[in-house]
Coordinates of C-alpha atoms in Angstrom, one line a residue:
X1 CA 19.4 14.4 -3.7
X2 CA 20.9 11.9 -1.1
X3 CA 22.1 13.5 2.6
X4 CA 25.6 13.1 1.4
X5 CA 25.5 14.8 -2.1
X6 CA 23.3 17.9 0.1
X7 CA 25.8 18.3 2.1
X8 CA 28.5 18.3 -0.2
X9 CA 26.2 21.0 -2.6
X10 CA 25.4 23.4 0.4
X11 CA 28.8 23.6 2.0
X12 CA 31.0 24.2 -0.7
X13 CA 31.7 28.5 -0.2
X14 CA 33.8 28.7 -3.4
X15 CA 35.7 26.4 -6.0
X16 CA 38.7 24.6 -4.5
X17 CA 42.3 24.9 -5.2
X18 CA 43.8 22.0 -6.8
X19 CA 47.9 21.8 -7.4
X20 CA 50.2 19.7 -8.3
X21 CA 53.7 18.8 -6.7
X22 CA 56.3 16.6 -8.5
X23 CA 59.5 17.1 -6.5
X24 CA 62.5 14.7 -5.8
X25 CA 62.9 14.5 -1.8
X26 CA 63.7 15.8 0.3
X27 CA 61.1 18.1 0.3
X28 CA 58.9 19.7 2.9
X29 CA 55.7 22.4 2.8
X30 CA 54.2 24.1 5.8
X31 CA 50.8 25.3 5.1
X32 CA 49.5 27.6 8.0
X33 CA 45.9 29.1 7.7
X34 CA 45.1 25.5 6.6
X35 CA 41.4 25.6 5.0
X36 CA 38.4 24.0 7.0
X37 CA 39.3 20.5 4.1
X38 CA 42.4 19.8 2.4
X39 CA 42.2 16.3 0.3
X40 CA 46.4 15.5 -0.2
X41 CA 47.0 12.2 -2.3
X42 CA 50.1 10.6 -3.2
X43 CA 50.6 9.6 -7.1
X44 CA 54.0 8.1 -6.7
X45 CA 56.4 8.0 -4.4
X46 CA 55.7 8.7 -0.7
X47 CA 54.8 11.3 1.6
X48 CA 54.1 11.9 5.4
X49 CA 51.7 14.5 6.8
X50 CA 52.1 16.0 10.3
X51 CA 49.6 17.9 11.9
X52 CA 51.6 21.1 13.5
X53 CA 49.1 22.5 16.1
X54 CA 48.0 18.9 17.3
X55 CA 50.7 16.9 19.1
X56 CA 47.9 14.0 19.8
X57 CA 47.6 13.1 16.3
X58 CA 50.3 11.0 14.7
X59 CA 52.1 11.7 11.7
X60 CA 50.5 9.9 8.9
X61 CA 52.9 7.9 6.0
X62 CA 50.9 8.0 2.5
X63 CA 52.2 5.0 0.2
X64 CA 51.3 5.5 -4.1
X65 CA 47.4 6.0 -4.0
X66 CA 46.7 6.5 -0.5
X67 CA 44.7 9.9 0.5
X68 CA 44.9 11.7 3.4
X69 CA 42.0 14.1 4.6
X70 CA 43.0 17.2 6.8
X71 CA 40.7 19.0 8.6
X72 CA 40.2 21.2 11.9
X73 CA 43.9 22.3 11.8
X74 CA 45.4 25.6 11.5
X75 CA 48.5 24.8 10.1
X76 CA 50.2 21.3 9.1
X77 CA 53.4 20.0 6.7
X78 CA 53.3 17.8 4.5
X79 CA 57.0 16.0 3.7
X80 CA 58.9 13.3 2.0
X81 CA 59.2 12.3 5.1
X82 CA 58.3 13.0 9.2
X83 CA 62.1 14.1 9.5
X84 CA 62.8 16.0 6.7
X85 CA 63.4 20.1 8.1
X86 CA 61.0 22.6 7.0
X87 CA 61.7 24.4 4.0
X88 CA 58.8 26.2 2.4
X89 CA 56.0 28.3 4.3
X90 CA 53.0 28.6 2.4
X91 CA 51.0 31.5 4.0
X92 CA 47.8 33.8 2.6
X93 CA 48.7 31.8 -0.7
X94 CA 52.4 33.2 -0.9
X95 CA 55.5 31.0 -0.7
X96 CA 58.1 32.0 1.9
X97 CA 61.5 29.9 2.0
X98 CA 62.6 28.8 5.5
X99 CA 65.7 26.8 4.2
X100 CA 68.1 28.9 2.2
X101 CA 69.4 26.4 0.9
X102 CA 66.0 24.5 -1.2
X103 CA 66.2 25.0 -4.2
X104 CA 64.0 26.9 -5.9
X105 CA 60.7 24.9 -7.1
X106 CA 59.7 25.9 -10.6
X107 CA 56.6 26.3 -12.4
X108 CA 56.4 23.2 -14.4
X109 CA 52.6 23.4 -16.3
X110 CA 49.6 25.1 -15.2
X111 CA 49.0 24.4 -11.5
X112 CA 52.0 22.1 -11.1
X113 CA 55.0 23.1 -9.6
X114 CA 58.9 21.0 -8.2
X115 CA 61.5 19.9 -10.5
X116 CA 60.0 17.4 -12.5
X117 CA 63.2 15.4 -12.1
X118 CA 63.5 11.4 -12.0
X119 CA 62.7 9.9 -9.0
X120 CA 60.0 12.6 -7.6
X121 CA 57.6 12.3 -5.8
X122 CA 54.1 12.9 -7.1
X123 CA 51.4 14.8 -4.9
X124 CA 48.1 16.3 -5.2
X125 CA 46.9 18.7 -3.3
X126 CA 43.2 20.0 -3.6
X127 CA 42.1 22.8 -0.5
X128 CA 37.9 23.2 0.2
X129 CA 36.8 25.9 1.8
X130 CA 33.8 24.9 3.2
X131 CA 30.8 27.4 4.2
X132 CA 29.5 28.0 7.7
X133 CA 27.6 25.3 9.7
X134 CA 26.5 23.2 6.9
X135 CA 30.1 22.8 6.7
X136 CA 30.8 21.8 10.2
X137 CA 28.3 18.7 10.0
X138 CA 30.2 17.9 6.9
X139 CA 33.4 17.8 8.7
X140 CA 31.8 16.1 11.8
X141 CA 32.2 12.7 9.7
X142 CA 36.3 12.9 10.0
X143 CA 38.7 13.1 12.4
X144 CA 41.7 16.0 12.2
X145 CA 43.6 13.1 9.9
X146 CA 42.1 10.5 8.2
X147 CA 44.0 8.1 5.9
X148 CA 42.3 6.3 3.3
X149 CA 44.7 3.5 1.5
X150 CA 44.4 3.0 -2.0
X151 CA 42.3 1.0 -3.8
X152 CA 40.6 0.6 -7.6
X153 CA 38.1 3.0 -7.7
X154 CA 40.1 6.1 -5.6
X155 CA 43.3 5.4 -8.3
X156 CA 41.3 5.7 -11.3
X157 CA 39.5 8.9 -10.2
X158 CA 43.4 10.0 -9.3
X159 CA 44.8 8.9 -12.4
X160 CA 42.4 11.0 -14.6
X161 CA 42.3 13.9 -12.2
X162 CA 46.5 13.9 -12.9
X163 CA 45.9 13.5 -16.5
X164 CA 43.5 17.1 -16.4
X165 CA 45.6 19.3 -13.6
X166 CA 48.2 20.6 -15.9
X167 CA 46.1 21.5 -18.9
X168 CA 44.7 24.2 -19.8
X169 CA 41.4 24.0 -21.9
X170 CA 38.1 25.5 -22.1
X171 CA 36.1 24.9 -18.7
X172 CA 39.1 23.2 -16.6
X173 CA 38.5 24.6 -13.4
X174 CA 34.8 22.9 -13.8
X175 CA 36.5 19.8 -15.3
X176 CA 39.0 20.0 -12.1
X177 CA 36.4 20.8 -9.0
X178 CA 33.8 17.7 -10.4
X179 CA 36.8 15.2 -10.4
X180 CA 37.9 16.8 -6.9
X181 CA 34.8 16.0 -5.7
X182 CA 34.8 12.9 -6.8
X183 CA 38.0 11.5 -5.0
X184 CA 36.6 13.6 -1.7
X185 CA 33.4 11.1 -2.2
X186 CA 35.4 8.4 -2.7
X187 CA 37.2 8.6 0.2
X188 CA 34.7 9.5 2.7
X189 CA 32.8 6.7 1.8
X190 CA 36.0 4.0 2.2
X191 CA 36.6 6.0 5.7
X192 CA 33.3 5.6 6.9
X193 CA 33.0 2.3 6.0
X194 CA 36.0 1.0 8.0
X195 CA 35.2 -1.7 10.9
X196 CA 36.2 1.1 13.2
X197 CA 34.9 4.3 12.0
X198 CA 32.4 6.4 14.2
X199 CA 30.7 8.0 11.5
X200 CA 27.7 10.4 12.9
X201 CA 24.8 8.2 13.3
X202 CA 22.7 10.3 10.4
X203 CA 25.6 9.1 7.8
X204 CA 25.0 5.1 9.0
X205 CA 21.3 5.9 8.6
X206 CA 21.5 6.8 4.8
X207 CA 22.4 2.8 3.9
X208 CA 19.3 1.7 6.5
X209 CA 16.0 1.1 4.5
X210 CA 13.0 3.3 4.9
X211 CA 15.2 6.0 7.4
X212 CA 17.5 6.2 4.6
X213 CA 14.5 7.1 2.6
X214 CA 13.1 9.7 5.1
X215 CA 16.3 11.7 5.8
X216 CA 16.7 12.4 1.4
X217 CA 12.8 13.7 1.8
X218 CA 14.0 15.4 4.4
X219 CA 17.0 17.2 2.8
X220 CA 15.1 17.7 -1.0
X221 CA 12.3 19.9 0.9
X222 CA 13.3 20.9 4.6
X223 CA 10.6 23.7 4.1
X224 CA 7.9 21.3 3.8
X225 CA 5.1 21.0 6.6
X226 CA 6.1 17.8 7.5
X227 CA 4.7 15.2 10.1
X228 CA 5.7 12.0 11.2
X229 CA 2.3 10.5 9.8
X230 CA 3.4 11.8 6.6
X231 CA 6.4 10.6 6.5
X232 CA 5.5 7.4 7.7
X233 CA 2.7 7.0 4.8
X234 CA 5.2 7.9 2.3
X235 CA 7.6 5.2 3.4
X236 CA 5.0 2.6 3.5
X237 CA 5.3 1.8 7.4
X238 CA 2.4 3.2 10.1
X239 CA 3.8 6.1 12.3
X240 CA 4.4 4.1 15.0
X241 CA 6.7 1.7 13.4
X242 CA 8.4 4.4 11.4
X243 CA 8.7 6.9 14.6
X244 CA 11.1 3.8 16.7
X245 CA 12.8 2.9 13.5
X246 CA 13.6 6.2 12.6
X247 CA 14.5 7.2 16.5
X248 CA 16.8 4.3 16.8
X249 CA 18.7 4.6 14.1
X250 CA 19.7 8.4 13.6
X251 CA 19.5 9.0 17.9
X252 CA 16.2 11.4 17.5
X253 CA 13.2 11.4 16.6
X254 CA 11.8 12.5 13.0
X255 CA 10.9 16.0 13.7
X256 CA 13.6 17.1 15.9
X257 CA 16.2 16.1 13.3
X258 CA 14.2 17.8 11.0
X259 CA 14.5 21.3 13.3
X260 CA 18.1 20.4 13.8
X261 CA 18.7 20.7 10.0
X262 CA 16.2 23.5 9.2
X263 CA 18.3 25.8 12.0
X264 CA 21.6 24.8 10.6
X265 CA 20.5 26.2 7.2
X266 CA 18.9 29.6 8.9
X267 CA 22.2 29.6 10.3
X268 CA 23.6 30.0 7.2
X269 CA 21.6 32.1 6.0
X270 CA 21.5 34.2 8.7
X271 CA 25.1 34.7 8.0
X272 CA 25.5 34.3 4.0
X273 CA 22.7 36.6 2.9
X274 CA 20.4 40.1 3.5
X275 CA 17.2 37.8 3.6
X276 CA 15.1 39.3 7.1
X277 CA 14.4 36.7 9.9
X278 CA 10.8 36.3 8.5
X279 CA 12.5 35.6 5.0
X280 CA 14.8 33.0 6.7
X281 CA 12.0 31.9 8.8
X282 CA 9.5 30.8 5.9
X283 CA 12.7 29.5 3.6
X284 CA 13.3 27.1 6.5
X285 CA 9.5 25.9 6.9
X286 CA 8.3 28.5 9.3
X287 CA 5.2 30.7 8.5
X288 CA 5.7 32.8 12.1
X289 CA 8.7 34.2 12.3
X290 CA 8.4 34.4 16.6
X291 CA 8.0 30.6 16.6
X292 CA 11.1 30.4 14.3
X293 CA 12.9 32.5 16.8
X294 CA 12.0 31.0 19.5
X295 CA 13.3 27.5 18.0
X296 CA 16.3 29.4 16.9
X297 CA 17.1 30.8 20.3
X298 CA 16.4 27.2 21.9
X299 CA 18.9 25.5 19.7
X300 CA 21.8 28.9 19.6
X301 CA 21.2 30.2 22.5
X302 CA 20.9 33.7 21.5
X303 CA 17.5 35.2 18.8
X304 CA 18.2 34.9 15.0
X305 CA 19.3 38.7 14.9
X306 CA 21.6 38.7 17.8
X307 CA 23.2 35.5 15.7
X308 CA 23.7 37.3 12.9
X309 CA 25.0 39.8 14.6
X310 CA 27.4 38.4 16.8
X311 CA 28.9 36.1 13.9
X312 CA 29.4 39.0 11.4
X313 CA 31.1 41.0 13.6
X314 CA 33.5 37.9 14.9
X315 CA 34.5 37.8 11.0
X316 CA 35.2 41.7 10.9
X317 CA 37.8 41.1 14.3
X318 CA 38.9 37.7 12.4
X319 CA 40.0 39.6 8.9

C-alpha cells in the first residue's frame, strides 16, 4: 500500500456523510462543528464558501466541477453567493432556520434535499471525520481552503458519484464512501501537484525513485526491525547513497522518519484502544517497552500513559 492510500485507510474514524443539495439561489448553509474534512463540489451552477472563524482566508467562488476542500475550521457557510444572508444553521446534525422567511427545503430522494426547481444549483457535500494523529498528517497536505478546478477525471468521478447519492440499493453507503474517496484522491493529487503547492516533503517523496520505494516499505510493515543497510539492499543502492538520497528528499534521515511514523500510530493507539504500553510498544516495532517510552516521551513530551491519559480526559471535558 502506497503512503497516500495508508494514510487515507488509517485515518478514516467512521464512514462519511455524503448529501446532496439542489436549490435555486439564493441560498445559504452555516455548518458549525465543521468536521476535521469536508469535500464540497459544485455540479451545476455556482457556489461560494467562506470560512467563518478565519478572516485571513478568502472566500472561495466554485464554478460547475470545481471542488473545494475544508479543513481546520470550526464552522464555515457555504452560499450561492459571498453576499447572500445566512439562512440555515446546521448544528449537531439538526437544521435551525436563521431567516424566517427561506423557504422550507424539502426532502427530495434519499440524502438529497432543496427544491429541485429549474435553475438550481447543484452541490455535493461529503463530511470525513478523520481519527486522531494519523489524521492530522493527513490534513498537513492542505491549507484551511483549497480549491481544486475542474477537470476530466474529478467530473467523471462526480458525475457517477451524482448518479448513486439518491438511490437507495443494497450496499450504498459502501457504494457512496469508495466513490467519496475517490474524488478526495482525486483532488489532493491536482492540489498538490500545482506549481505552487507546499505539499509536506514526505508526499513529493512518494513520486521520487528508490525513496518513494522506501517510505511504502516503510508504511506496509512499520513493526519491522528495520535498518538503513536493509533498506538500502532492498532498493538496490549501497547505504551510503540511499541514506543522502533518502535524507534530502523527505528532510530526515531513514530511521528517524521511521520513529516519527511508528509514534504517530502508538499515538493512536494509545488513544483508540485498551492495548497496554508493552502491547502498543511491540505493535509499533519495539520489543522493550522502556525504550518505547522513552522514544514516546522524547517525541510527546510526556510517557505513553500520562498521553493516554491526558488525551482521554481532554475528550471527556470536550463532550
Amino acid at each position: 500500500m502506497d503512503v497516500l492510500s495508508d494514510l487515507l485507510h488509517r485515518a478514516r474514524a467512521r464512514n462519511a456523510q455524503i448529501r446532496q443539495l439542489i436549490q435555486r439561489p439564493p441560498w445559504s448553509m452555516t455548518f458549525a462543528d465543521a468536521p476535521p474534512l469536508t469535500v464540497v463540489a459544485t455540479l451545476g451552477g455556482h457556489a461560494a464558501v467562506r470560512l467563518d472563524d478565519d478572516p485571513q482566508t478568502a472566500p472561495a467562488l466554485l464554478a460547475t466541477g470545481d471542488i473545494a476542500l475544508i479543513s481546520g475550521t470550526h464552522q464555515y457557510t457555504i452560499a450561492d453567493a459571498p453576499g447572500t444572508p445566512p439562512q440555515v444553521l446546521i448544528r449537531d446534525g439538526r437544521k435551525h432556520v436563521i431567516d424566517s422567511g427561506t423557504a422550507a427545503w424539502q426532502n427530495l430522494a434519499p440524502r438529497t434535499y432543496g427544491d429541485g426547481l429549474s435553475g438550481a444549483t447543484t452541490l455535493l457535500r461529503g463530511a470525513y471525520e478523520l481519527c486522531g494523529d494519523v489524521g492530522e498528517r493527513l490534513l498537513g497536505l492542505l491549507p484551511p481552503l483549497a480549491v481544486v478546478p475542474a477537470g476530466p477525471r474529478s467530473r467523471a468521478a462526480l458525475e457517477l458519484l451524482a448518479a448513486e447519492v439518491a438511490q437507495e440499493e443494497p450496499g450504498q453507503d459502501a457504494v457512496l464512501n469508495r466513490l467519496l474517496d475517490v474524488v478526495l484522491v482525486l483532488a489532493l493529487r491536482a492540489w498538490c501537484a500545482r506549481p505552487q503547492a507546499e505539499p509536506p516533503s514526505w508526499y513529493r517523496a512518494l513520486a521520487t525513485p528508490v525513496v518513494g520505494d522506501a517510505l511504502r516499505m516503510l508504511h506496509e510493515d512499520p513493526a519491522h526491525r528495520w535498518t538503513v543497510a536493509e533498506l538500502a539492499a532492498r532498493v538496490g543502492q549501497s547505504r551510503a547513497t540511499f541514506a543522502a538520497r533518502f535524507t534530502g528528499v523527505v528532510g530526515e534521515p531513514p530511521l528517524t522518519y521511521l520513529t516519527g511514523w511508528r509514534m504517530t500510530l502508538a499515538a493512536d493507539l494509545l488513544r483508540d484502544t485498551e492495548e497496554t504500553v508493552a502491547a502498543v510498544a511491540r505493535g509499533v516495532g519495539y520489543e522493550d517497552a522502556f525504550a518505547f517510552s522513552v522514544a514516546f516521551k522524547r517525541a510527546r513530551g510526556v510517557s505513553p500513559s500520562d498521553w493516554r491519559r491526558n488525551v482521554r480526559s481532554g475528550w471527556q471535558v470536550g463532550s
